GROMACS .gro file of N, CA and C in nm:
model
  480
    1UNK      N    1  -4.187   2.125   0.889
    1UNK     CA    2  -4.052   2.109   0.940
    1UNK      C    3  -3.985   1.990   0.870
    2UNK      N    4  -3.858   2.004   0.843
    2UNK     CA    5  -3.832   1.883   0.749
    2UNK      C    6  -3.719   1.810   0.830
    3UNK      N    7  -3.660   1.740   0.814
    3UNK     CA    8  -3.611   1.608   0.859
    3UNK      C    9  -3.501   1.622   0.833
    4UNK      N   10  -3.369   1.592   0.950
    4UNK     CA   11  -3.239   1.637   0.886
    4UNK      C   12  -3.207   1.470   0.849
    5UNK      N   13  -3.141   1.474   0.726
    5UNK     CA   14  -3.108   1.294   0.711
    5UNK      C   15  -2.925   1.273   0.718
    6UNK      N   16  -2.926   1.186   0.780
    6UNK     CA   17  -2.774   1.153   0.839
    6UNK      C   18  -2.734   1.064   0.721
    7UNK      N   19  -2.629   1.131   0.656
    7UNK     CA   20  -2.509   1.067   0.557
    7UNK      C   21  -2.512   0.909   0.626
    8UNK      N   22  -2.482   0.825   0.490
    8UNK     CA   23  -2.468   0.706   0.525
    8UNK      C   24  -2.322   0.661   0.642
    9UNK      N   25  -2.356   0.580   0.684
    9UNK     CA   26  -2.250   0.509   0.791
    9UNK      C   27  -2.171   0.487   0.699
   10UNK      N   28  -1.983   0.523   0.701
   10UNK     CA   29  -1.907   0.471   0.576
   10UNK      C   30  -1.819   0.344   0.679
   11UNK      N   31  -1.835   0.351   0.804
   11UNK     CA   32  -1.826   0.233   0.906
   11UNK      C   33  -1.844   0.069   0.864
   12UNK      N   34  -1.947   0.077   0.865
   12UNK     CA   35  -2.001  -0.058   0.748
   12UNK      C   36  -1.897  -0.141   0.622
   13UNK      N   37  -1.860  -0.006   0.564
   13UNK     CA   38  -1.833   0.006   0.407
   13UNK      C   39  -1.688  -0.053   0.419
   14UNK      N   40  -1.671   0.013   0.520
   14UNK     CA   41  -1.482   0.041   0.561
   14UNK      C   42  -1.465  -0.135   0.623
   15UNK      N   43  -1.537  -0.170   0.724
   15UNK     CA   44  -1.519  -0.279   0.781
   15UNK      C   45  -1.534  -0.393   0.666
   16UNK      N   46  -1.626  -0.435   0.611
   16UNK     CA   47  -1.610  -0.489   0.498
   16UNK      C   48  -1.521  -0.508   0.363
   17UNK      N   49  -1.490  -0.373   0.349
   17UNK     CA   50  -1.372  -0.374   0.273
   17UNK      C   51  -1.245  -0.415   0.329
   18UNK      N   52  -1.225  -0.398   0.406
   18UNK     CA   53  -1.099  -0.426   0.518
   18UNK      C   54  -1.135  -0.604   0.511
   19UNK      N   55  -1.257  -0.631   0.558
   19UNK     CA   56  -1.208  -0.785   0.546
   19UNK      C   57  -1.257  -0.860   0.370
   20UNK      N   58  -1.274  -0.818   0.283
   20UNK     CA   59  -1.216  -0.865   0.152
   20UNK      C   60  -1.159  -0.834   0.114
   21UNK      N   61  -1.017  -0.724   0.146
   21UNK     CA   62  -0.931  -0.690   0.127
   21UNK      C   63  -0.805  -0.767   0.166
   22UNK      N   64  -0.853  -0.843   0.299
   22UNK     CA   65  -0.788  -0.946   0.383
   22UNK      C   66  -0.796  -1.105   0.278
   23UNK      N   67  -0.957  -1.097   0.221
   23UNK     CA   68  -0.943  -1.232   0.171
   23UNK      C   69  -0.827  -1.185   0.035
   24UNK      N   70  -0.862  -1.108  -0.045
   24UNK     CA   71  -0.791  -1.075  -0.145
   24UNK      C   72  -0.640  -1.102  -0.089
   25UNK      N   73  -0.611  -1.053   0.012
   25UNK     CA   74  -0.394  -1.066   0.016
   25UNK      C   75  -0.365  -1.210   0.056
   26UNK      N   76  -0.452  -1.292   0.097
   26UNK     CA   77  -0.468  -1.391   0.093
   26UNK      C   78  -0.454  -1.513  -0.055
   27UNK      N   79  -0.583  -1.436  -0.102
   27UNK     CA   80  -0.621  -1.529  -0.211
   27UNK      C   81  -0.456  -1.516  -0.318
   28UNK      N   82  -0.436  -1.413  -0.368
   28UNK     CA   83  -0.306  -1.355  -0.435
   28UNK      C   84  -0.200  -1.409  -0.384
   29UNK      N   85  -0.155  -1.425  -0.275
   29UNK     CA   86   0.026  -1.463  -0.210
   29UNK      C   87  -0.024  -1.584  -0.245
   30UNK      N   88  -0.129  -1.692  -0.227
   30UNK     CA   89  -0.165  -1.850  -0.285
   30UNK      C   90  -0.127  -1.862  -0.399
   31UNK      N   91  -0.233  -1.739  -0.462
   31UNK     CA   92  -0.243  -1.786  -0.619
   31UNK      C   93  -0.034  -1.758  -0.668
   32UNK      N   94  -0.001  -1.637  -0.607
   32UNK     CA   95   0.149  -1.642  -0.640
   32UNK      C   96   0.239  -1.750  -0.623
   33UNK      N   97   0.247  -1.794  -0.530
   33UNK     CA   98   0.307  -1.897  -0.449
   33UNK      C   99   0.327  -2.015  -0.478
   34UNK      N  100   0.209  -2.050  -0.553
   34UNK     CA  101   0.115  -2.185  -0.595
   34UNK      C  102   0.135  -2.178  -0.769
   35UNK      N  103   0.148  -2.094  -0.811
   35UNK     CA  104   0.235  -2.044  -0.945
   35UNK      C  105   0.375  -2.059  -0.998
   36UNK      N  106   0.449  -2.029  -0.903
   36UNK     CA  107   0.570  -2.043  -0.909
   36UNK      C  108   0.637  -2.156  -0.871
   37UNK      N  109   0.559  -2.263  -0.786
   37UNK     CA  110   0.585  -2.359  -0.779
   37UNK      C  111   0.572  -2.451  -0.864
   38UNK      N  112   0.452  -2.451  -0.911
   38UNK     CA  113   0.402  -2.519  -1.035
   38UNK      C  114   0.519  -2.497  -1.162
   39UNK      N  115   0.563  -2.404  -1.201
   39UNK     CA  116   0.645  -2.400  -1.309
   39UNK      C  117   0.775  -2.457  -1.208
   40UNK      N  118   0.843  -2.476  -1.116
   40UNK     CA  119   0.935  -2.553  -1.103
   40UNK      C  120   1.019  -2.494  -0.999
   41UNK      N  121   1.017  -2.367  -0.982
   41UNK     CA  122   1.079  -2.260  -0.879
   41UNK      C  123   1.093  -2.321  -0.768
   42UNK      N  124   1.218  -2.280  -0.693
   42UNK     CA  125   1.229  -2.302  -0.548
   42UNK      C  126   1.109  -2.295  -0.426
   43UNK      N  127   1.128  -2.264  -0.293
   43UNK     CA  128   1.065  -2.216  -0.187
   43UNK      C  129   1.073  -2.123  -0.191
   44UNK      N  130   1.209  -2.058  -0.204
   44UNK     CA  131   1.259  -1.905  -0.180
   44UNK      C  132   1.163  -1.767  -0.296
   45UNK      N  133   1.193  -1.850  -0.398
   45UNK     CA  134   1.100  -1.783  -0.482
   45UNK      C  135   0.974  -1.746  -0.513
   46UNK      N  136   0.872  -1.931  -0.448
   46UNK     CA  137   0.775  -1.899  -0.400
   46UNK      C  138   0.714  -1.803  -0.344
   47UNK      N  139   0.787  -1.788  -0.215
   47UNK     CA  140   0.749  -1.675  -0.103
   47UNK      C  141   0.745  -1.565  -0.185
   48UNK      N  142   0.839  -1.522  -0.220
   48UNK     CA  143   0.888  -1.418  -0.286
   48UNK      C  144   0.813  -1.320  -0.378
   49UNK      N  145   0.755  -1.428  -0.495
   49UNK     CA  146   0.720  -1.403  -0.608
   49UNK      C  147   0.514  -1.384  -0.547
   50UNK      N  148   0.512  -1.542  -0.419
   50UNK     CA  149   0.324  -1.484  -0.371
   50UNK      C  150   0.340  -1.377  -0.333
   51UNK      N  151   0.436  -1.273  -0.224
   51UNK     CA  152   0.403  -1.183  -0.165
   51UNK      C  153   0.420  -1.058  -0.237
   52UNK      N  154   0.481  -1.116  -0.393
   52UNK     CA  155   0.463  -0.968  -0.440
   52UNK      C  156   0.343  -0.908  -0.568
   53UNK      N  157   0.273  -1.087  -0.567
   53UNK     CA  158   0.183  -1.087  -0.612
   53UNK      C  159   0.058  -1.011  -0.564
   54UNK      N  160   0.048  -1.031  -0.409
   54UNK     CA  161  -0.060  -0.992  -0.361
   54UNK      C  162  -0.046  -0.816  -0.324
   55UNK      N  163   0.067  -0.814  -0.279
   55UNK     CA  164   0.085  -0.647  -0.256
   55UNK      C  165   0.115  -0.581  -0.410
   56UNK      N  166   0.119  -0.656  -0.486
   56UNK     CA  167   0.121  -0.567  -0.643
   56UNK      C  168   0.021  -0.540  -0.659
   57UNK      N  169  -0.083  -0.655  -0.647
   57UNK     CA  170  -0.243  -0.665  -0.679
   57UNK      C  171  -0.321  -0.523  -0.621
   58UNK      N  172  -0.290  -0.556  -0.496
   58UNK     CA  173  -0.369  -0.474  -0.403
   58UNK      C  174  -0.287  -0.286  -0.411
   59UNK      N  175  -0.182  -0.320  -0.467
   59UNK     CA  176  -0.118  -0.113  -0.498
   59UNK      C  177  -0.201  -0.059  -0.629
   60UNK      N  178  -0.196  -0.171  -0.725
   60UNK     CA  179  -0.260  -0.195  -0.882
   60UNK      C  180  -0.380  -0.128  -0.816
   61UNK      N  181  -0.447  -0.159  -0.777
   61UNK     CA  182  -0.637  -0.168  -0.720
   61UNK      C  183  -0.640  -0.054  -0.679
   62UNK      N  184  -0.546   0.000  -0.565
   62UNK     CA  185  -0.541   0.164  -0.509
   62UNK      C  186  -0.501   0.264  -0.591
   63UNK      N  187  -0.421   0.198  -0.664
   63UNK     CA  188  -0.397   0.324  -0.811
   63UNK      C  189  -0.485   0.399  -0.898
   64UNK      N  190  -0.576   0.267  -0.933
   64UNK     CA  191  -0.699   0.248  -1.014
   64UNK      C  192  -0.801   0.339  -0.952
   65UNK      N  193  -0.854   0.313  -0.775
   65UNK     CA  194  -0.900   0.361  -0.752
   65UNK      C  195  -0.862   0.525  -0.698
   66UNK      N  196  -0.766   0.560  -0.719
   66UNK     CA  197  -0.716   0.718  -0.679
   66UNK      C  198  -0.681   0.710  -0.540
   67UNK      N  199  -0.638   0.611  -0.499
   67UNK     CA  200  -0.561   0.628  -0.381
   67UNK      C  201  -0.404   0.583  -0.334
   68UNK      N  202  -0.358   0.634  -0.216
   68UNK     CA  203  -0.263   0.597  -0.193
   68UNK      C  204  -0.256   0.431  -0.158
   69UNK      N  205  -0.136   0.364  -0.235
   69UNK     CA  206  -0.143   0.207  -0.207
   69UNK      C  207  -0.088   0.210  -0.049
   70UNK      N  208  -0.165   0.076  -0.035
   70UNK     CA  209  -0.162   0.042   0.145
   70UNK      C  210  -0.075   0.028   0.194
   71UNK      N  211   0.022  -0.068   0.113
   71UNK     CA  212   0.131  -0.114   0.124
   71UNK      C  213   0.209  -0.010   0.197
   72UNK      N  214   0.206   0.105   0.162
   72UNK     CA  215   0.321   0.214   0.113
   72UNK      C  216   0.266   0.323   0.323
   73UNK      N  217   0.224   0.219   0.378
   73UNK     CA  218   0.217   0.271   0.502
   73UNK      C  219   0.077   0.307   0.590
   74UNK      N  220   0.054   0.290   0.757
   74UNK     CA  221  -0.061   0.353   0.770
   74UNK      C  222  -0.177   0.266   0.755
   75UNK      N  223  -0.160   0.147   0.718
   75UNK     CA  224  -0.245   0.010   0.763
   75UNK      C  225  -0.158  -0.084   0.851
   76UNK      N  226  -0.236  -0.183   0.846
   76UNK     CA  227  -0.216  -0.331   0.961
   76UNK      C  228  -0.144  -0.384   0.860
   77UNK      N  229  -0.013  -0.432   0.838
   77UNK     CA  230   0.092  -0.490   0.813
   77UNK      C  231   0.047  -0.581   0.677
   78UNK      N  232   0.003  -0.468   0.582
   78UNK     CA  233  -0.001  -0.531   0.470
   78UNK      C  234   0.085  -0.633   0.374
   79UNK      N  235   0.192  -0.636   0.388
   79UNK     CA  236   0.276  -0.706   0.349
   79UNK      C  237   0.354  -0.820   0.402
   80UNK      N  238   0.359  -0.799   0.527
   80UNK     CA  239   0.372  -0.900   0.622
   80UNK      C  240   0.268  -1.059   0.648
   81UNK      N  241   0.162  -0.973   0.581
   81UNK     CA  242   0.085  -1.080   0.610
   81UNK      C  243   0.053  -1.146   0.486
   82UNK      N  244   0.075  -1.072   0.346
   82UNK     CA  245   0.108  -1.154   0.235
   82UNK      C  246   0.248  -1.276   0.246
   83UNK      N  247   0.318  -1.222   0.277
   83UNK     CA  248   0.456  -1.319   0.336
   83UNK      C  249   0.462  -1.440   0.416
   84UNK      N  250   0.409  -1.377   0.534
   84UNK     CA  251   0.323  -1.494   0.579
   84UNK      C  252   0.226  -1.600   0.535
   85UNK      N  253   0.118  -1.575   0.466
   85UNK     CA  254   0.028  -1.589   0.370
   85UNK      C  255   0.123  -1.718   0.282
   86UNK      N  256   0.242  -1.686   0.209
   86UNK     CA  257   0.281  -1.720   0.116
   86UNK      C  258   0.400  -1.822   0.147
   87UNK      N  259   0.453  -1.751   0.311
   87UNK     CA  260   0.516  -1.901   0.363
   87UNK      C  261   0.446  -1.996   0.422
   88UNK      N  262   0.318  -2.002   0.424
   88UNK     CA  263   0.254  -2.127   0.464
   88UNK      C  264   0.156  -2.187   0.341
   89UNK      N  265   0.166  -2.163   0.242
   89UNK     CA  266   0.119  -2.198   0.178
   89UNK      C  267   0.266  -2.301   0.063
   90UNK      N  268   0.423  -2.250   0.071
   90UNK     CA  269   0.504  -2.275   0.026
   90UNK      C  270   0.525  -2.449   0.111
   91UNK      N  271   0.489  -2.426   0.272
   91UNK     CA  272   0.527  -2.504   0.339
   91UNK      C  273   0.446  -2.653   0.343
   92UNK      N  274   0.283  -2.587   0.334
   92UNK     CA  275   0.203  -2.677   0.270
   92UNK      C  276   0.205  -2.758   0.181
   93UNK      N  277   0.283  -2.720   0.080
   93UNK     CA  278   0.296  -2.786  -0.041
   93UNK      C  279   0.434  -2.848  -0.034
   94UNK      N  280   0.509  -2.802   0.011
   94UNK     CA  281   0.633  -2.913   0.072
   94UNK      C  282   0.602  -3.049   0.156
   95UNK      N  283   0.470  -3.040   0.222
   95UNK     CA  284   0.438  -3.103   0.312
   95UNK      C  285   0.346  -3.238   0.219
   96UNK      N  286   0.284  -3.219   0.109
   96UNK     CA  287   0.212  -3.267   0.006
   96UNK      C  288   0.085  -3.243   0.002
   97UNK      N  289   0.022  -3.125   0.096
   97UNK     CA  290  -0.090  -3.076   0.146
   97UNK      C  291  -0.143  -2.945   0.089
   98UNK      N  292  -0.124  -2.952  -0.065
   98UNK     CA  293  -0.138  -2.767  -0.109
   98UNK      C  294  -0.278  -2.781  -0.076
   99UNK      N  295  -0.381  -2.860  -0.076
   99UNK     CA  296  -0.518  -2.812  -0.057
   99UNK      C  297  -0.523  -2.721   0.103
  100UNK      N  298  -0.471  -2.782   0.174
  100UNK     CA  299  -0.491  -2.776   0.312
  100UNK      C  300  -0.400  -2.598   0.311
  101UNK      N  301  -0.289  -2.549   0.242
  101UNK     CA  302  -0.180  -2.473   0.204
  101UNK      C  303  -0.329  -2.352   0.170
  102UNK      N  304  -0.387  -2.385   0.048
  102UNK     CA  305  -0.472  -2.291   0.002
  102UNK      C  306  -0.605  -2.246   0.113
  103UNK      N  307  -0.617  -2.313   0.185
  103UNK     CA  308  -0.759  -2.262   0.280
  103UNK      C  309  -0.690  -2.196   0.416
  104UNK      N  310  -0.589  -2.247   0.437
  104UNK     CA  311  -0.461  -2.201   0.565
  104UNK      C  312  -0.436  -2.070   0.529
  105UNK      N  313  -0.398  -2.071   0.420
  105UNK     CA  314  -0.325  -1.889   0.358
  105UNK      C  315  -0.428  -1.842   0.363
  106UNK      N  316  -0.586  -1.850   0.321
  106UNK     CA  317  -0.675  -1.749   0.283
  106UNK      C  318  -0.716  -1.708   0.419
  107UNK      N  319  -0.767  -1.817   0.522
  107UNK     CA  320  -0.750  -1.789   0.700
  107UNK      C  321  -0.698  -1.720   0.756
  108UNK      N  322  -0.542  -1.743   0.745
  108UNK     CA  323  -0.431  -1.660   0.765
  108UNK      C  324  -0.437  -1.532   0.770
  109UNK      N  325  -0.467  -1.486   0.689
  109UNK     CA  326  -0.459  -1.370   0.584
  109UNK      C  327  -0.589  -1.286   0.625
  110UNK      N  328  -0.728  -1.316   0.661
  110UNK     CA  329  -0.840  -1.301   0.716
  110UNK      C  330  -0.849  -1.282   0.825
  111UNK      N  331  -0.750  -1.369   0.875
  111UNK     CA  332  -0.751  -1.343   1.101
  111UNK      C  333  -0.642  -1.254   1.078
  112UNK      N  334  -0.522  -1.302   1.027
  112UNK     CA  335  -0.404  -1.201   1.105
  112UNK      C  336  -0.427  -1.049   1.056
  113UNK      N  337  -0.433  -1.057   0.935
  113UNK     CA  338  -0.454  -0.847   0.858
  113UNK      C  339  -0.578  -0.804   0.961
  114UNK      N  340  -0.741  -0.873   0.982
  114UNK     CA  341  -0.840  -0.812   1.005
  114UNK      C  342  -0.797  -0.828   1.201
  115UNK      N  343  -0.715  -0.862   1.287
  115UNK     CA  344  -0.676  -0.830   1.393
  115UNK      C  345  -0.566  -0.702   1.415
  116UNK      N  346  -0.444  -0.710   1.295
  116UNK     CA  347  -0.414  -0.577   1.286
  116UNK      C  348  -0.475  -0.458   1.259
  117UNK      N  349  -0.560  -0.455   1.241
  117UNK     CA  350  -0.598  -0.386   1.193
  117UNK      C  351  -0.685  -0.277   1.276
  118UNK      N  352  -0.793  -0.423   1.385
  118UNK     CA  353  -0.827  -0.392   1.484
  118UNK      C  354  -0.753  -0.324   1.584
  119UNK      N  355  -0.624  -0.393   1.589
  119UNK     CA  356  -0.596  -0.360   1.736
  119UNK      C  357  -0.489  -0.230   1.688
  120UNK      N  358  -0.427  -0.193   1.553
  120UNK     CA  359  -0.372  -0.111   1.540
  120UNK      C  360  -0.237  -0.134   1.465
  121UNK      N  361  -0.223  -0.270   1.474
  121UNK     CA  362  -0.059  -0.359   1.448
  121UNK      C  363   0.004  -0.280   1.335
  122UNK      N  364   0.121  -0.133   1.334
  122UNK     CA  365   0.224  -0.133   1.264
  122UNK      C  366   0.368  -0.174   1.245
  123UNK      N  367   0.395  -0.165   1.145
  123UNK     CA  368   0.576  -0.188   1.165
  123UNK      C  369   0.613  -0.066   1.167
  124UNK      N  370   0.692  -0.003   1.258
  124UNK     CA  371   0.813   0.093   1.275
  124UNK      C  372   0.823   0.153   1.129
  125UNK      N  373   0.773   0.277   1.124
  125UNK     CA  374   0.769   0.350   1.008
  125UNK      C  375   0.917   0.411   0.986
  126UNK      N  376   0.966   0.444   0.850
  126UNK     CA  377   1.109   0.550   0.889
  126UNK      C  378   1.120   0.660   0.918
  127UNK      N  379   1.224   0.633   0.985
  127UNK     CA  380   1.262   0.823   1.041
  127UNK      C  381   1.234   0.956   0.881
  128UNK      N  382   1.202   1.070   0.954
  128UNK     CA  383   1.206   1.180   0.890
  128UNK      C  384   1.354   1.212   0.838
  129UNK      N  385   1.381   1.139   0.780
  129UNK     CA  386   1.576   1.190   0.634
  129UNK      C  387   1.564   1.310   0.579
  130UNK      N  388   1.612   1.412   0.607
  130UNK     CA  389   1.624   1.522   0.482
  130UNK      C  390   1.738   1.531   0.445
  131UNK      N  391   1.728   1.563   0.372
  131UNK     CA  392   1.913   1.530   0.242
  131UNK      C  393   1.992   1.678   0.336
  132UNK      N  394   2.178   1.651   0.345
  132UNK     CA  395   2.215   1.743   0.427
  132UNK      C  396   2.404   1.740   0.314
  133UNK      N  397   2.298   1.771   0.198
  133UNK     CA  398   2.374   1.790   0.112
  133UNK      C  399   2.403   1.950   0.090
  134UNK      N  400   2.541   2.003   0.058
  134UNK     CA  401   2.522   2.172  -0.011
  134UNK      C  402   2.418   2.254  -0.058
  135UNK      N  403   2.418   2.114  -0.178
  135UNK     CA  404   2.283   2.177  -0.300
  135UNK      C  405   2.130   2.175  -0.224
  136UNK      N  406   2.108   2.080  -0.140
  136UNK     CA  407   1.964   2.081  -0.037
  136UNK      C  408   1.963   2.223   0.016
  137UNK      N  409   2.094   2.240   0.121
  137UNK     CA  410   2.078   2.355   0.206
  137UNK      C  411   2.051   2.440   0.114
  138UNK      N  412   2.118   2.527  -0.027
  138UNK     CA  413   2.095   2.588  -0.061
  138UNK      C  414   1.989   2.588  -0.188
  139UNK      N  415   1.885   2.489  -0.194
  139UNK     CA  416   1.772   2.505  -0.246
  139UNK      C  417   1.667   2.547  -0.132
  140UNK      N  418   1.686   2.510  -0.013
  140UNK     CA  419   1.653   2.529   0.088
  140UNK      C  420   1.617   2.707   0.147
  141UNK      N  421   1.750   2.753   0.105
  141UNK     CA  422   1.754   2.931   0.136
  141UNK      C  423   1.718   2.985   0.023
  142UNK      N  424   1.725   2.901  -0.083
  142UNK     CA  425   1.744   3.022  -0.214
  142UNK      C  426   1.615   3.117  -0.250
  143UNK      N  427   1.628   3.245  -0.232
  143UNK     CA  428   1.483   3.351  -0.265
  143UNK      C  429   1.383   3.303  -0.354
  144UNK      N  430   1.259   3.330  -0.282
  144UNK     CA  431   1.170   3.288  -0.421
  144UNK      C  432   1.134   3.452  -0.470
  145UNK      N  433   1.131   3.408  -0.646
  145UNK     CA  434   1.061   3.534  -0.740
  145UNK      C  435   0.962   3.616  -0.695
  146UNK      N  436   1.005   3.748  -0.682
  146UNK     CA  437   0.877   3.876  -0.676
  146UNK      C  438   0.780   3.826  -0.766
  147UNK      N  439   0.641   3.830  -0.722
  147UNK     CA  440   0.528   3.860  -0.836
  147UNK      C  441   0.521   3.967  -0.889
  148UNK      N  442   0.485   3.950  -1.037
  148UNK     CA  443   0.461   4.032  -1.135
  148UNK      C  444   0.372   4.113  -1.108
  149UNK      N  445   0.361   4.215  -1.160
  149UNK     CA  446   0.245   4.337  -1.141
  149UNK      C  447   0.215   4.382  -1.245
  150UNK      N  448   0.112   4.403  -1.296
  150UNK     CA  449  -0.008   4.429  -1.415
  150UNK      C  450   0.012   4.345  -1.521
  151UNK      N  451   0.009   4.230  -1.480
  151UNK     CA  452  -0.062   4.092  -1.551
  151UNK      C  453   0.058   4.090  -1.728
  152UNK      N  454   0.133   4.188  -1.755
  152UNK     CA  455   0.189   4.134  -1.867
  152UNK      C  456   0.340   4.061  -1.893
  153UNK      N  457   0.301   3.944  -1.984
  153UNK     CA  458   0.452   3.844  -1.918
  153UNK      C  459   0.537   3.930  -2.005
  154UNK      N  460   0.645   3.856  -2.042
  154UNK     CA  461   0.740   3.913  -2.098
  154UNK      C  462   0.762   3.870  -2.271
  155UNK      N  463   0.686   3.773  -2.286
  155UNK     CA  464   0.643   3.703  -2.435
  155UNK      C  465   0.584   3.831  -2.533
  156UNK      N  466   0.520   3.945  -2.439
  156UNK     CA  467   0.434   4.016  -2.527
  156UNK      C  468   0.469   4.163  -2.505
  157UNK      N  469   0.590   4.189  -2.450
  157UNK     CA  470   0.674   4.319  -2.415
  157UNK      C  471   0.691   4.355  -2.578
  158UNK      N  472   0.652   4.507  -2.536
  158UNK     CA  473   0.668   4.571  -2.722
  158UNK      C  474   0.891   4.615  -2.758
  159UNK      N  475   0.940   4.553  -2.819
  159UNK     CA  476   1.037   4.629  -2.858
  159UNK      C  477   1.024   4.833  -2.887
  160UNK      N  478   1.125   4.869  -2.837
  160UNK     CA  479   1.147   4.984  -2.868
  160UNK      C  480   1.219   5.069  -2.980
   0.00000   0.00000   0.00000
């Protein structure tokens, strides 16, 4: 009699990834943030330029890997928490404290994403829009083509 063997737990896999996924939007809105300051940039830009560092990073990574990027919906407030991430790390360094800025954001970023995540935390997705244009409605009705019958196209029809 043989032994049925149970597929690995992808539970494990998932939870883990979820929280270095957390350090990653973390580490990125810093490293952005902390970039743009350095060359001379505002606050505003700061923020700006970390949070699109880290949600670029992390769409880049889902692309690569054949999936849909996170960002783009259906997780714990991926972007929000790069933003966040990237205004306290902007504020830190206003303060003269980027060390304290860099371990705050990566924290940040580790508690707040891996609690959304837990508990479910989305933003208000958008409404279902369908275009209620002429040309919609009537791509909408317009007949689709009979199929062909006995397989020959029209490339190879004999002249008469």
């Amino acid at each position: 009699m043989r032994k049925a063997t149970a597929a690995p737990a992808k539970e494990p896999w998932t939870r883990l990834f979820t929280a270095l996924d957390a350090a990653v939007i973390g580490l990125w809105a810093v490293a952005g943030a902390n970039k743009t300051l350095a060359v001379g940039l505002g606050w505003l830009p700061a923020i700006l330029l970390g949070t699109l560092t880290a949600v670029g990073g992390g769409a880049l990574r889902d692309v690569i890997l054949g999936r849909v990027p996170a960002v783009f919906g259906g997780n714990g407030l991926y972007a929000t928490v790069a933003l966040m991430v990237a205004a306290v790390t902007v504020f830190c360094a206003y303060l003269g404290i980027p060390e304290v800025g860099i371990g705050l954001g990566i924290a940040l970023a580790l508690v707040f994403r891996l609690t959304a995540v837990h508990y479910g935390w989305n933003l208000p997705s958008g409404l279902d829009w369908q275009p209620h244009s002429k040309l919609a409605s009537l791509m909408r009705r317009r007949p689709r083509p009979a199929s062909r019958r006995g397989g020959k196209s029209d490339s190879h029809k004999e002249e008469p």
